[in-house]
Structures are given as structure tokens and as C-alpha cells.
Tab-separated table of N, CA and C and ligand atoms in Angstrom:
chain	number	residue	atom	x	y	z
A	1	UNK	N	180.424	-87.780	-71.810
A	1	UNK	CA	179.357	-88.431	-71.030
A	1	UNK	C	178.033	-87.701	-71.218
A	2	UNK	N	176.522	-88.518	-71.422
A	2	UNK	CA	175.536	-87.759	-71.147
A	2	UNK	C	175.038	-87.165	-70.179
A	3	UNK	N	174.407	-86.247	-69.766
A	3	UNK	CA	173.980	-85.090	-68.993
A	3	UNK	C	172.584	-85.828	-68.792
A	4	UNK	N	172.214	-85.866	-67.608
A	4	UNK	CA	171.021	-86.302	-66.991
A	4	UNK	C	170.560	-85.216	-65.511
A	5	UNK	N	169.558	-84.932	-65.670
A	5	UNK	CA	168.696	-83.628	-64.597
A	5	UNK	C	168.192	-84.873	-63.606
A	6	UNK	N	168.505	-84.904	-62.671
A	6	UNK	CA	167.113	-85.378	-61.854
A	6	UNK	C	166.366	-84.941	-60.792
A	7	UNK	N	165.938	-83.939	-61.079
A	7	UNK	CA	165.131	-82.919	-60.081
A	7	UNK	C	163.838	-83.321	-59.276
A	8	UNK	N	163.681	-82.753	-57.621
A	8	UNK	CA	163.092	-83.404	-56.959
A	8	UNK	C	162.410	-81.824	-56.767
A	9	UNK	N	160.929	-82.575	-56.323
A	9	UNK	CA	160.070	-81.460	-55.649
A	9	UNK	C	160.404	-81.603	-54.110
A	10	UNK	N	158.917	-80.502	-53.327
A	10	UNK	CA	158.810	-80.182	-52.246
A	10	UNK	C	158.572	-81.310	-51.723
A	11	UNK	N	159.364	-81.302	-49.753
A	11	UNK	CA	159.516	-82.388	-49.187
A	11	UNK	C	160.018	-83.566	-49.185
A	12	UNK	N	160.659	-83.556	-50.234
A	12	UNK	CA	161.724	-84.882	-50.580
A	12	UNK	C	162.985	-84.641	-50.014
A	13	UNK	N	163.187	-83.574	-49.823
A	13	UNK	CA	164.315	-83.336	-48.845
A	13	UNK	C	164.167	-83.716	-47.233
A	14	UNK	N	163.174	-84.194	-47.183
A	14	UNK	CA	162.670	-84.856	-45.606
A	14	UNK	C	162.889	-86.628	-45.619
A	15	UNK	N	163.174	-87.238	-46.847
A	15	UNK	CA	163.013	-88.444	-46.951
A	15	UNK	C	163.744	-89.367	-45.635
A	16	UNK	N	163.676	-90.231	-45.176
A	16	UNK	CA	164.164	-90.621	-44.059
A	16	UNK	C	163.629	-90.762	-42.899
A	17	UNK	N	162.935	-89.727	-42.608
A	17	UNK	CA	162.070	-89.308	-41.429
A	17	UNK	C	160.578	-89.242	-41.951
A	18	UNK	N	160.236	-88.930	-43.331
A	18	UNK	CA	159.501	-88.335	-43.266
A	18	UNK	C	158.543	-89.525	-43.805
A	19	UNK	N	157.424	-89.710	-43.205
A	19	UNK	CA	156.472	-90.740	-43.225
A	19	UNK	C	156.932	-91.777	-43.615
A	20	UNK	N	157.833	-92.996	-43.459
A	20	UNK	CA	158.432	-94.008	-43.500
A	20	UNK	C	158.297	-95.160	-43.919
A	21	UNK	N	157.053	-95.225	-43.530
A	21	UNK	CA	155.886	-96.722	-43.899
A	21	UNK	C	155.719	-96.632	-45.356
A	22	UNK	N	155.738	-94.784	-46.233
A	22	UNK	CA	155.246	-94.985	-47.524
A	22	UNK	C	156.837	-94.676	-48.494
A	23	UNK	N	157.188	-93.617	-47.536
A	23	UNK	CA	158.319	-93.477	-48.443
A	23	UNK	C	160.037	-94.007	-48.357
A	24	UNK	N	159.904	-94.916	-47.628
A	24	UNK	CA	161.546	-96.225	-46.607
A	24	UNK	C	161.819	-94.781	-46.113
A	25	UNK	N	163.198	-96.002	-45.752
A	25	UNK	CA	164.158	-94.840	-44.438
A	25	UNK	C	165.200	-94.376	-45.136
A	26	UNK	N	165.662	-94.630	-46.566
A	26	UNK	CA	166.550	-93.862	-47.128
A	26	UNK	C	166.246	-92.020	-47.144
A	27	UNK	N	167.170	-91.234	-47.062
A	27	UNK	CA	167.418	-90.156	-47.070
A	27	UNK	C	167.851	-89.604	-48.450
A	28	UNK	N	167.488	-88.467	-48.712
A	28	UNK	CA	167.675	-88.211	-50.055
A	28	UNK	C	168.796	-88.391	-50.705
A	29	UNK	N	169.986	-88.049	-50.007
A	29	UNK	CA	170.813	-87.882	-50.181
A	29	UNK	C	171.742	-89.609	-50.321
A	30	UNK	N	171.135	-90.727	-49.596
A	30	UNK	CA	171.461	-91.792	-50.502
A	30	UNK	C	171.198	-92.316	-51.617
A	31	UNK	N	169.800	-91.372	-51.946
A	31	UNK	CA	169.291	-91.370	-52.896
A	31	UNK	C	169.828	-90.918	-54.512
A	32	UNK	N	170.486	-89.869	-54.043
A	32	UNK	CA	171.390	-89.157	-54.679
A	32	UNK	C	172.772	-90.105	-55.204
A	33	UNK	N	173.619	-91.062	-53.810
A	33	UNK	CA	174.480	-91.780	-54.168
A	33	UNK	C	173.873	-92.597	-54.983
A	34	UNK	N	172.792	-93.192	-54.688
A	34	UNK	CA	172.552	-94.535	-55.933
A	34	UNK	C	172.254	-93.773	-56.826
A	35	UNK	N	172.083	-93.042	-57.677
A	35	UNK	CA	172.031	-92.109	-58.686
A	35	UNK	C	172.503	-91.932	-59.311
A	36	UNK	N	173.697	-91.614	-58.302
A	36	UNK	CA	175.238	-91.333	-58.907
A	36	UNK	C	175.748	-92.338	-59.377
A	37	UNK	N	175.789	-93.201	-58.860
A	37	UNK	CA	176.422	-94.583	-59.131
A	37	UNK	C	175.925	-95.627	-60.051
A	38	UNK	N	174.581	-95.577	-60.371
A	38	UNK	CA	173.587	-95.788	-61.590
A	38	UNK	C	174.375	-95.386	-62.896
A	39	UNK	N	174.350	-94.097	-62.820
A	39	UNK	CA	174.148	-93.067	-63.906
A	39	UNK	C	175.598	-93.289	-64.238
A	40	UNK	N	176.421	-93.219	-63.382
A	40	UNK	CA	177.821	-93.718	-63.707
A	40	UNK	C	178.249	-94.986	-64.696
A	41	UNK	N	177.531	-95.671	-63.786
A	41	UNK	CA	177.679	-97.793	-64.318
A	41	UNK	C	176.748	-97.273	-65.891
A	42	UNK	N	175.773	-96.487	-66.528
A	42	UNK	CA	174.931	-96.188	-67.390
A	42	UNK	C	175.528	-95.337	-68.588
A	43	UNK	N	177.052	-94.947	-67.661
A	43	UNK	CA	177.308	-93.857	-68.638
A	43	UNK	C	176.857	-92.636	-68.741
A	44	UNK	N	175.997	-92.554	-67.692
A	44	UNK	CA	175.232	-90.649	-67.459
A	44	UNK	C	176.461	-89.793	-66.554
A	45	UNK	N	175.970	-88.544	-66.776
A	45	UNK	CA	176.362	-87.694	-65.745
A	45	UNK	C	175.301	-87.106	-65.216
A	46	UNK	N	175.350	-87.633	-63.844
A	46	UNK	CA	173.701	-86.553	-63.846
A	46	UNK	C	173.759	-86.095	-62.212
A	47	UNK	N	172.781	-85.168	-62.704
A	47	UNK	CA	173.297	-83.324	-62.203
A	47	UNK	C	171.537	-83.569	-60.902
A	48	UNK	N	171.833	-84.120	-59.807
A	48	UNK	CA	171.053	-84.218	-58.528
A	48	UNK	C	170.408	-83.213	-58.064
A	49	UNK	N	169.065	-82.874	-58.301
A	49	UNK	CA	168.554	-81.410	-57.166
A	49	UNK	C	167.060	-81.501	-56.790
A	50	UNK	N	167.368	-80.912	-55.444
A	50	UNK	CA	165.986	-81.111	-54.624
A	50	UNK	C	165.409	-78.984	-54.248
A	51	UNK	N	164.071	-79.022	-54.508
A	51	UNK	CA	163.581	-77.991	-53.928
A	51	UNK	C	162.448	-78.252	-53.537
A	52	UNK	N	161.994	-77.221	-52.695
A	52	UNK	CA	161.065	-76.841	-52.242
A	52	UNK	C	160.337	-75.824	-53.081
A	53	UNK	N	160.300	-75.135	-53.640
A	53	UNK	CA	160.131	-73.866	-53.968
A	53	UNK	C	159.586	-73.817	-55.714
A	54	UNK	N	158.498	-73.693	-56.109
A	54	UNK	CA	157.935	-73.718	-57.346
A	54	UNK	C	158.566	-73.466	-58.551
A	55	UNK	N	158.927	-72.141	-58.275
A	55	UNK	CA	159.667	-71.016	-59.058
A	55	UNK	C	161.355	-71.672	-59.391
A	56	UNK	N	161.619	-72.305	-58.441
A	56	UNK	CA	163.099	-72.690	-58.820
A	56	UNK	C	163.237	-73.406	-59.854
A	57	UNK	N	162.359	-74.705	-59.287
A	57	UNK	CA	161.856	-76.009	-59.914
A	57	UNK	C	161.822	-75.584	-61.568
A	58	UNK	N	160.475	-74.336	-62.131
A	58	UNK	CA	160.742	-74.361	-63.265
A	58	UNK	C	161.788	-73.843	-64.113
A	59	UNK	N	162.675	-72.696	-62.915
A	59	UNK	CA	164.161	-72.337	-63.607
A	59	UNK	C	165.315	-73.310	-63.903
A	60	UNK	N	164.630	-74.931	-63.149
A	60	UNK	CA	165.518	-75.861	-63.825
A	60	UNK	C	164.787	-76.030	-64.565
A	61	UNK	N	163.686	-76.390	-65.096
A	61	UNK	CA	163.471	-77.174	-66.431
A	61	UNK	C	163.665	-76.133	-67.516
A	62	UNK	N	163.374	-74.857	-67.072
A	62	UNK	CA	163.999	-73.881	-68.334
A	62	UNK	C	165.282	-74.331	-69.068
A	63	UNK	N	166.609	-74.725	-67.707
A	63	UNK	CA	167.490	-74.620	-67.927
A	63	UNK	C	168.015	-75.769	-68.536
A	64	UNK	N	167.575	-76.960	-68.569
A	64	UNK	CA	166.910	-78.031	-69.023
A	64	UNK	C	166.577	-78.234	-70.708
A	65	UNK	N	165.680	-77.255	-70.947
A	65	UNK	CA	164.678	-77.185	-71.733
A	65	UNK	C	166.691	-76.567	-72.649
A	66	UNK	N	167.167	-75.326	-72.531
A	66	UNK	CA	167.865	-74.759	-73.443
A	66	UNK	C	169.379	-75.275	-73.747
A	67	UNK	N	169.370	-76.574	-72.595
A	67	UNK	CA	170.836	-77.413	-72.436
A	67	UNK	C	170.658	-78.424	-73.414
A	68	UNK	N	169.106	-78.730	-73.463
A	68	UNK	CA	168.631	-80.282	-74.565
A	68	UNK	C	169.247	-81.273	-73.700
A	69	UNK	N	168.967	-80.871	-72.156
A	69	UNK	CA	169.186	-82.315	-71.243
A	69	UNK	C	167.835	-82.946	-70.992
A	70	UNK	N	167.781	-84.478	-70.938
A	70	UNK	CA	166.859	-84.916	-70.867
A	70	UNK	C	166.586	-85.219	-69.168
A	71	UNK	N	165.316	-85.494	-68.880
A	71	UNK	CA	164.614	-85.230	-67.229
A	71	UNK	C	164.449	-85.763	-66.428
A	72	UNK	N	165.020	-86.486	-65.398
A	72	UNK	CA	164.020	-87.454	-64.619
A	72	UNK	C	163.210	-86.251	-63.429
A	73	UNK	N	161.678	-86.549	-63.168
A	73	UNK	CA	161.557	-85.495	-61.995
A	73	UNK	C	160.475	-86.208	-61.482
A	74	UNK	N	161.164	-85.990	-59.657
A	74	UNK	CA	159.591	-86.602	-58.832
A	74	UNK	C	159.381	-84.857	-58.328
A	75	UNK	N	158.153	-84.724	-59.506
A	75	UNK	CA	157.453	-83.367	-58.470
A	75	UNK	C	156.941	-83.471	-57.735
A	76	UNK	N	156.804	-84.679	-56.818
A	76	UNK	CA	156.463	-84.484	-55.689
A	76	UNK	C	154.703	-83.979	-55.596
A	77	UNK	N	154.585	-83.014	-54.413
A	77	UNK	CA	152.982	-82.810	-54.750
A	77	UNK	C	152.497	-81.680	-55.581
A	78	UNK	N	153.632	-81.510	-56.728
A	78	UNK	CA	153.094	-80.644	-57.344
A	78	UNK	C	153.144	-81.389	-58.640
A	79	UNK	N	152.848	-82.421	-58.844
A	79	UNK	CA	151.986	-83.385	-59.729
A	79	UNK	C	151.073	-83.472	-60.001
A	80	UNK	N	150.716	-82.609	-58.776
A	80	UNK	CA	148.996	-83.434	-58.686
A	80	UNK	C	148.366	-81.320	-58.942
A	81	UNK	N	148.792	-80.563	-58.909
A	81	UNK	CA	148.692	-79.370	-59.159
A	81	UNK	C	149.036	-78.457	-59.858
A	82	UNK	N	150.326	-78.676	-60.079
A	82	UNK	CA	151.281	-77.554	-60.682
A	82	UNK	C	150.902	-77.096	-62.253
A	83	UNK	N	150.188	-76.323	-62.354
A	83	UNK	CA	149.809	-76.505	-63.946
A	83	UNK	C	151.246	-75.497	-64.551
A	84	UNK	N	151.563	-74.798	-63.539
A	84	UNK	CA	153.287	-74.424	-64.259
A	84	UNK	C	154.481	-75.315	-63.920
A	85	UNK	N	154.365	-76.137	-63.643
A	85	UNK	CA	155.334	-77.107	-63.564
A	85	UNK	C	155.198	-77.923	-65.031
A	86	UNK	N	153.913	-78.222	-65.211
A	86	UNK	CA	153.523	-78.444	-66.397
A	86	UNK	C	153.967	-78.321	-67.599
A	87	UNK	N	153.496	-76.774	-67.430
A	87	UNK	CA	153.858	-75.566	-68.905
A	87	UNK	C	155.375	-75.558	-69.079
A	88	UNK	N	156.176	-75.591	-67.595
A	88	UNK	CA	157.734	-75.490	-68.384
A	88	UNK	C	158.423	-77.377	-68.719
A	89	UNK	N	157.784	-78.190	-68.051
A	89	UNK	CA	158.073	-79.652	-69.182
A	89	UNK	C	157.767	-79.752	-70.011
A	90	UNK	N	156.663	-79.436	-70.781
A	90	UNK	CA	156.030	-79.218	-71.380
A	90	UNK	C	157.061	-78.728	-72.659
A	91	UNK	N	157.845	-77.857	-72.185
A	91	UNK	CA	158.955	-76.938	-73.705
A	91	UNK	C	160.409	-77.844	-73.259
A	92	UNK	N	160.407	-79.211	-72.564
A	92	UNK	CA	161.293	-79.900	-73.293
A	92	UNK	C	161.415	-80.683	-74.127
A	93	UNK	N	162.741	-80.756	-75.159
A	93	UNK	CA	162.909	-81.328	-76.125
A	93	UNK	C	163.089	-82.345	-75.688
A	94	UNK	N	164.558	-83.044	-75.000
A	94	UNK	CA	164.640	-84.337	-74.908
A	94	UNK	C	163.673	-84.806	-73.656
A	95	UNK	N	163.940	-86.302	-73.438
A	95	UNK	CA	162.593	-87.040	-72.704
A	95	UNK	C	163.158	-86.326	-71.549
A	96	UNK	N	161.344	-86.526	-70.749
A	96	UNK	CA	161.059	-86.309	-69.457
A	96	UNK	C	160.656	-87.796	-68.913
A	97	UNK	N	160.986	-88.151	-68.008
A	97	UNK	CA	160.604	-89.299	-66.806
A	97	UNK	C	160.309	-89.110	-65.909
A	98	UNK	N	158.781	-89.058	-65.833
A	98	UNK	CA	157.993	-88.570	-64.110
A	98	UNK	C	158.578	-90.172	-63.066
A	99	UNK	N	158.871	-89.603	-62.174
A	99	UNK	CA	159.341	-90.931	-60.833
A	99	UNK	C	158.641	-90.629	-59.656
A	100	UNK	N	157.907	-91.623	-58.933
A	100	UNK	CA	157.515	-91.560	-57.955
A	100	UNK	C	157.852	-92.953	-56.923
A	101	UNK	N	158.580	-91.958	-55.141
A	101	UNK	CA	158.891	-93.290	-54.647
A	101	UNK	C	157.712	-93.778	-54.190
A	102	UNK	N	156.356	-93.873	-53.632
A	102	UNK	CA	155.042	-94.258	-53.829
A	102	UNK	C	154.336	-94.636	-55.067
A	103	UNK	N	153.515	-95.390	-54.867
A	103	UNK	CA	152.292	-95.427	-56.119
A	103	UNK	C	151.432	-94.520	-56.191
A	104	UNK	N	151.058	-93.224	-56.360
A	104	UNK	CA	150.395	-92.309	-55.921
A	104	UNK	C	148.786	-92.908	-56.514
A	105	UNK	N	148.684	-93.925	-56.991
A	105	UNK	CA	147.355	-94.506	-57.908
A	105	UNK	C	146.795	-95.257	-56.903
A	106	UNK	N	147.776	-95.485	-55.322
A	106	UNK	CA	147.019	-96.730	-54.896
A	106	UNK	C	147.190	-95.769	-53.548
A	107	UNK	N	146.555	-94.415	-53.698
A	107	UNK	CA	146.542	-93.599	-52.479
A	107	UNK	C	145.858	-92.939	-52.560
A	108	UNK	N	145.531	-91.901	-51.612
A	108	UNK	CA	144.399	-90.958	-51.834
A	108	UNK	C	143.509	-90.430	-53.279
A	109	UNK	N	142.557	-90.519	-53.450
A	109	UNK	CA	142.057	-89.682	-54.752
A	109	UNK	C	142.731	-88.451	-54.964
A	110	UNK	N	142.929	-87.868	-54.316
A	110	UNK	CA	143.814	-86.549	-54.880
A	110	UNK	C	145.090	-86.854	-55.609
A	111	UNK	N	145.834	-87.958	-55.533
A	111	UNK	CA	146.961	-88.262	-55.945
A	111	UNK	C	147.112	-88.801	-57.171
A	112	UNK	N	145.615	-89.162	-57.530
A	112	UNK	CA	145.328	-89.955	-58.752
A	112	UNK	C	145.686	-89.269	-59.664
A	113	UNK	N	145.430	-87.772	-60.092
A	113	UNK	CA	145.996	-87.408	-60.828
A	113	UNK	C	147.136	-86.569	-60.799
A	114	UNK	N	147.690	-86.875	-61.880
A	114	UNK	CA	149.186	-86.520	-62.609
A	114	UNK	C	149.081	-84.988	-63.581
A	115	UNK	N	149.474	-84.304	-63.565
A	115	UNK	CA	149.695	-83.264	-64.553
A	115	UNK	C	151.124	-83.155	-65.379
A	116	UNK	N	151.712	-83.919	-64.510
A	116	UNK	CA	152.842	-84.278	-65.124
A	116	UNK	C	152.841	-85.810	-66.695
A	117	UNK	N	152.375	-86.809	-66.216
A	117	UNK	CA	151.993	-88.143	-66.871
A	117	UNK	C	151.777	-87.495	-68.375
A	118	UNK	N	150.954	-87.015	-68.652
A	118	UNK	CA	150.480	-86.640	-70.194
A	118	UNK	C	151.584	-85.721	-70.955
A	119	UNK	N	152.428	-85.578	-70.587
A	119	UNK	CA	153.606	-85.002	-71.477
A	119	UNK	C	155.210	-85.933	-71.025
A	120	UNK	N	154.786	-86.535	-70.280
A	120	UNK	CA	156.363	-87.390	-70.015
A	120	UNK	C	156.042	-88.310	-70.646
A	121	UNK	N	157.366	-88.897	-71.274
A	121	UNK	CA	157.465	-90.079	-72.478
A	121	UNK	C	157.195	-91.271	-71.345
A	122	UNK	N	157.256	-91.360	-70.041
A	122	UNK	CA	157.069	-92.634	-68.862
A	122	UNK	C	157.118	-92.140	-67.658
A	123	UNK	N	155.748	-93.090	-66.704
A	123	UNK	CA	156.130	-92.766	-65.481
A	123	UNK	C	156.394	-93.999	-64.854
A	124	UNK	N	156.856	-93.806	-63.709
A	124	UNK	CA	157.995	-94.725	-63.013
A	124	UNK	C	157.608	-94.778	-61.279
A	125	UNK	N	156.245	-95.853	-61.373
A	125	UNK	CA	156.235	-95.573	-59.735
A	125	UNK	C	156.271	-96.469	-58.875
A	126	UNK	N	156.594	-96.060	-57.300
A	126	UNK	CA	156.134	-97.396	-56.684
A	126	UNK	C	156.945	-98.698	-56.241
A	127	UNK	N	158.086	-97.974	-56.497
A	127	UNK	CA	158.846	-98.785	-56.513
A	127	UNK	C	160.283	-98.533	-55.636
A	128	UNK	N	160.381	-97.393	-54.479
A	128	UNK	CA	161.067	-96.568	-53.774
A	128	UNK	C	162.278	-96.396	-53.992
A	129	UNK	N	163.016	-96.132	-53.366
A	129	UNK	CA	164.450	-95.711	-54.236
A	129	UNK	C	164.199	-95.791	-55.269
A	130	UNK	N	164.301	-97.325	-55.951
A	130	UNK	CA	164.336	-98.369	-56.823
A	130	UNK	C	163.690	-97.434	-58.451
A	131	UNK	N	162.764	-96.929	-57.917
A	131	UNK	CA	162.033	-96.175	-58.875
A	131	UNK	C	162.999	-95.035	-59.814
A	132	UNK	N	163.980	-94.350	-59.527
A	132	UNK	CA	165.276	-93.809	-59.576
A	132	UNK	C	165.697	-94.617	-60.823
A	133	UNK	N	166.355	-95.427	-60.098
A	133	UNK	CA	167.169	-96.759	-60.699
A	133	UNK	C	166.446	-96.639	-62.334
A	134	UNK	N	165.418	-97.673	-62.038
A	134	UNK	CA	164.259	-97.676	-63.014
A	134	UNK	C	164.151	-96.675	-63.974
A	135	UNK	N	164.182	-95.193	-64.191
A	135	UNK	CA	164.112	-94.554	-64.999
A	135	UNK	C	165.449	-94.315	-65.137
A	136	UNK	N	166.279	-94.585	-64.991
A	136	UNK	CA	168.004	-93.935	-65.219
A	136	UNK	C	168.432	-95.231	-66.320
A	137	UNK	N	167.662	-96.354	-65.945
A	137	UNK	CA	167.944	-97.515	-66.854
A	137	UNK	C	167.036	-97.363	-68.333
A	138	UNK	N	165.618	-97.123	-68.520
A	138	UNK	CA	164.883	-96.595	-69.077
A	138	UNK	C	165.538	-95.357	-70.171
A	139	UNK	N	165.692	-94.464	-69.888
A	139	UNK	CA	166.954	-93.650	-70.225
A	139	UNK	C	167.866	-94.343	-70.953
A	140	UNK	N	168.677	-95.053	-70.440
A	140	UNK	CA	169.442	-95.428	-71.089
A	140	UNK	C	169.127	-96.303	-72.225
A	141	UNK	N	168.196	-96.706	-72.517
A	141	UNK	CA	167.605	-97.586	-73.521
A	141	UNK	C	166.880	-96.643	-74.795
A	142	UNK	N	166.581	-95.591	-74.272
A	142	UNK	CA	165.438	-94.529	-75.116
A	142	UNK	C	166.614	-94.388	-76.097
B	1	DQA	C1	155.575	-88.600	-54.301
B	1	DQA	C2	154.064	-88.830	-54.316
B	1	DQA	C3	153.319	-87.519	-54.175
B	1	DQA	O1	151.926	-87.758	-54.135
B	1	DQA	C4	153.713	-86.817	-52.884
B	1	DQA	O2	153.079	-85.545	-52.817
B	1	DQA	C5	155.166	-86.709	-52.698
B	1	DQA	C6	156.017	-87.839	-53.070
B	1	DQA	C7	156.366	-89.928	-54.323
B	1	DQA	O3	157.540	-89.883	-54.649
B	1	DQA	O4	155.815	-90.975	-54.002
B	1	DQA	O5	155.671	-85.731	-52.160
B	1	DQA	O6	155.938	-87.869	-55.458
């Protein structure tokens, strides 16, 4: 089976509760089941993780980067900042797929930009859960 990453940034581990109107009432962690169950029906195996924490984040894509697994990742708000979140997608080989459960284009100016977008082969937004889905299918077509 193929190996699929789908790593989440800071505050996505709040999903459910956490501002509702933009991001539904699913919880990450159903998020995770449709994932699973995607990636399954797709033929993936893919390996679910959420942080908070900068430093972790790029010890997965390192780990990532030296497995030659390919990426799905909502960094979350370090999209819009992370210039080392950047630098370690940046040294993967197979595709990266930025996902966002918002449109971050049809929200604040700060959100407009991506640091992620210019090195991922697609981004995927706007489309909640669903957005998941969307790049796991994507994937499977690349
Ligand atoms: C997000 C959009 C980002 O702007 C925000 O900081 C998030 C979630 C999304 O999935 O819509 O934390 O990545």
C-alpha cells in the first residue's frame, strides 16, 4: 500500500468548537476517520498528525522528505508565516498538497498569502472536511 503524511498545524486540534461558522462542527479526529477511510477506498495508507508546535511539524516533513512519502498539509497559520515550514517542504521529493478547511483568499488580508502555495504541486481550499477528501483523490491521480 502507498504511504500518505497528512499533517496538520497549530489549532486544528480545536476543530469542533473552535470557530464553527468558518471551520463546521467536525472534530479532528473525524476528520482523521474520513481520511482513513478515503485513503483506504484510494488504496493509501496514511499516517494522520496534528501539532501545535513548529519544530515538530518540520521533524515530520524531514521525516517525510527521507521516507519519499508524499504530503498532504493544512499548516494552518503557519502558511501565512512559517518561512521554515517552507524551507523543510521545500526538500521534498514526492508531491506536497497544501489543504485548507477555509478559503483563506476570501478572508482577512493576512491570509492571502501562502508560503506554502509556491512549492506545493496544488492547493486545496474551501471546501471543509471535504477539502481532505479532495487532495487524497488528487493524489491518487498524480
Ligand atoms: C486554515 C486557514 C488558516 O488561515 C488558519 O490560520 C487555520 C486554518 C484552514 O484550514 O482553513 O488555522 O488553515
Amino acid at each position: 500500500m502507498r504511504k500518505v503524511m497528512i499533517l496538520n498545524g497549530p489549532n486544528l486540534d480545536q476543530l469542533g468548537t473552535r470557530e464553527p461558522e468558518l471551520y463546521g462542527s467536525l472534530t479532528l479526529s473525524d476528520i482523521e476517520k474520513l481520511c482513513q477511510e478515503t485513503a483506504v477506498a484510494l488504496g493509501f495508507e496514511a499516517d494522520f498528525r496534528q501539532t501545535n508546535d513548529e519544530s515538530t511539524l518540520i521533524g515530520w516533513l524531514h521525516e517525510a522528505t527521507k521516507s519519499d512519502l508524499p504530503v498532504i498539509m493544512n499548516p494552518a497559520a503557519f502558511t501565512h508565516y512559517s518561512v521554515a515550514i517552507r524551507d523543510a517542504a521545500a526538500m521534498l521529493s514526492a508531491p506536497l498538497i497544501e489543504v485548507h478547511i477555509s478559503n483563506p483568499i476570501a478572508r482577512e488580508e493576512f491570509r492571502h498569502t501562502s508560503l506554502i502555495s509556491g512549492i506545493a504541486k496544488g492547493t486545496i481550499s474551501g471546501f471543509g472536511a471535504n477539502s481532505y477528501v479532495l487532495a487524497l483523490s488528487a493524489l491518487a491521480k498524480l
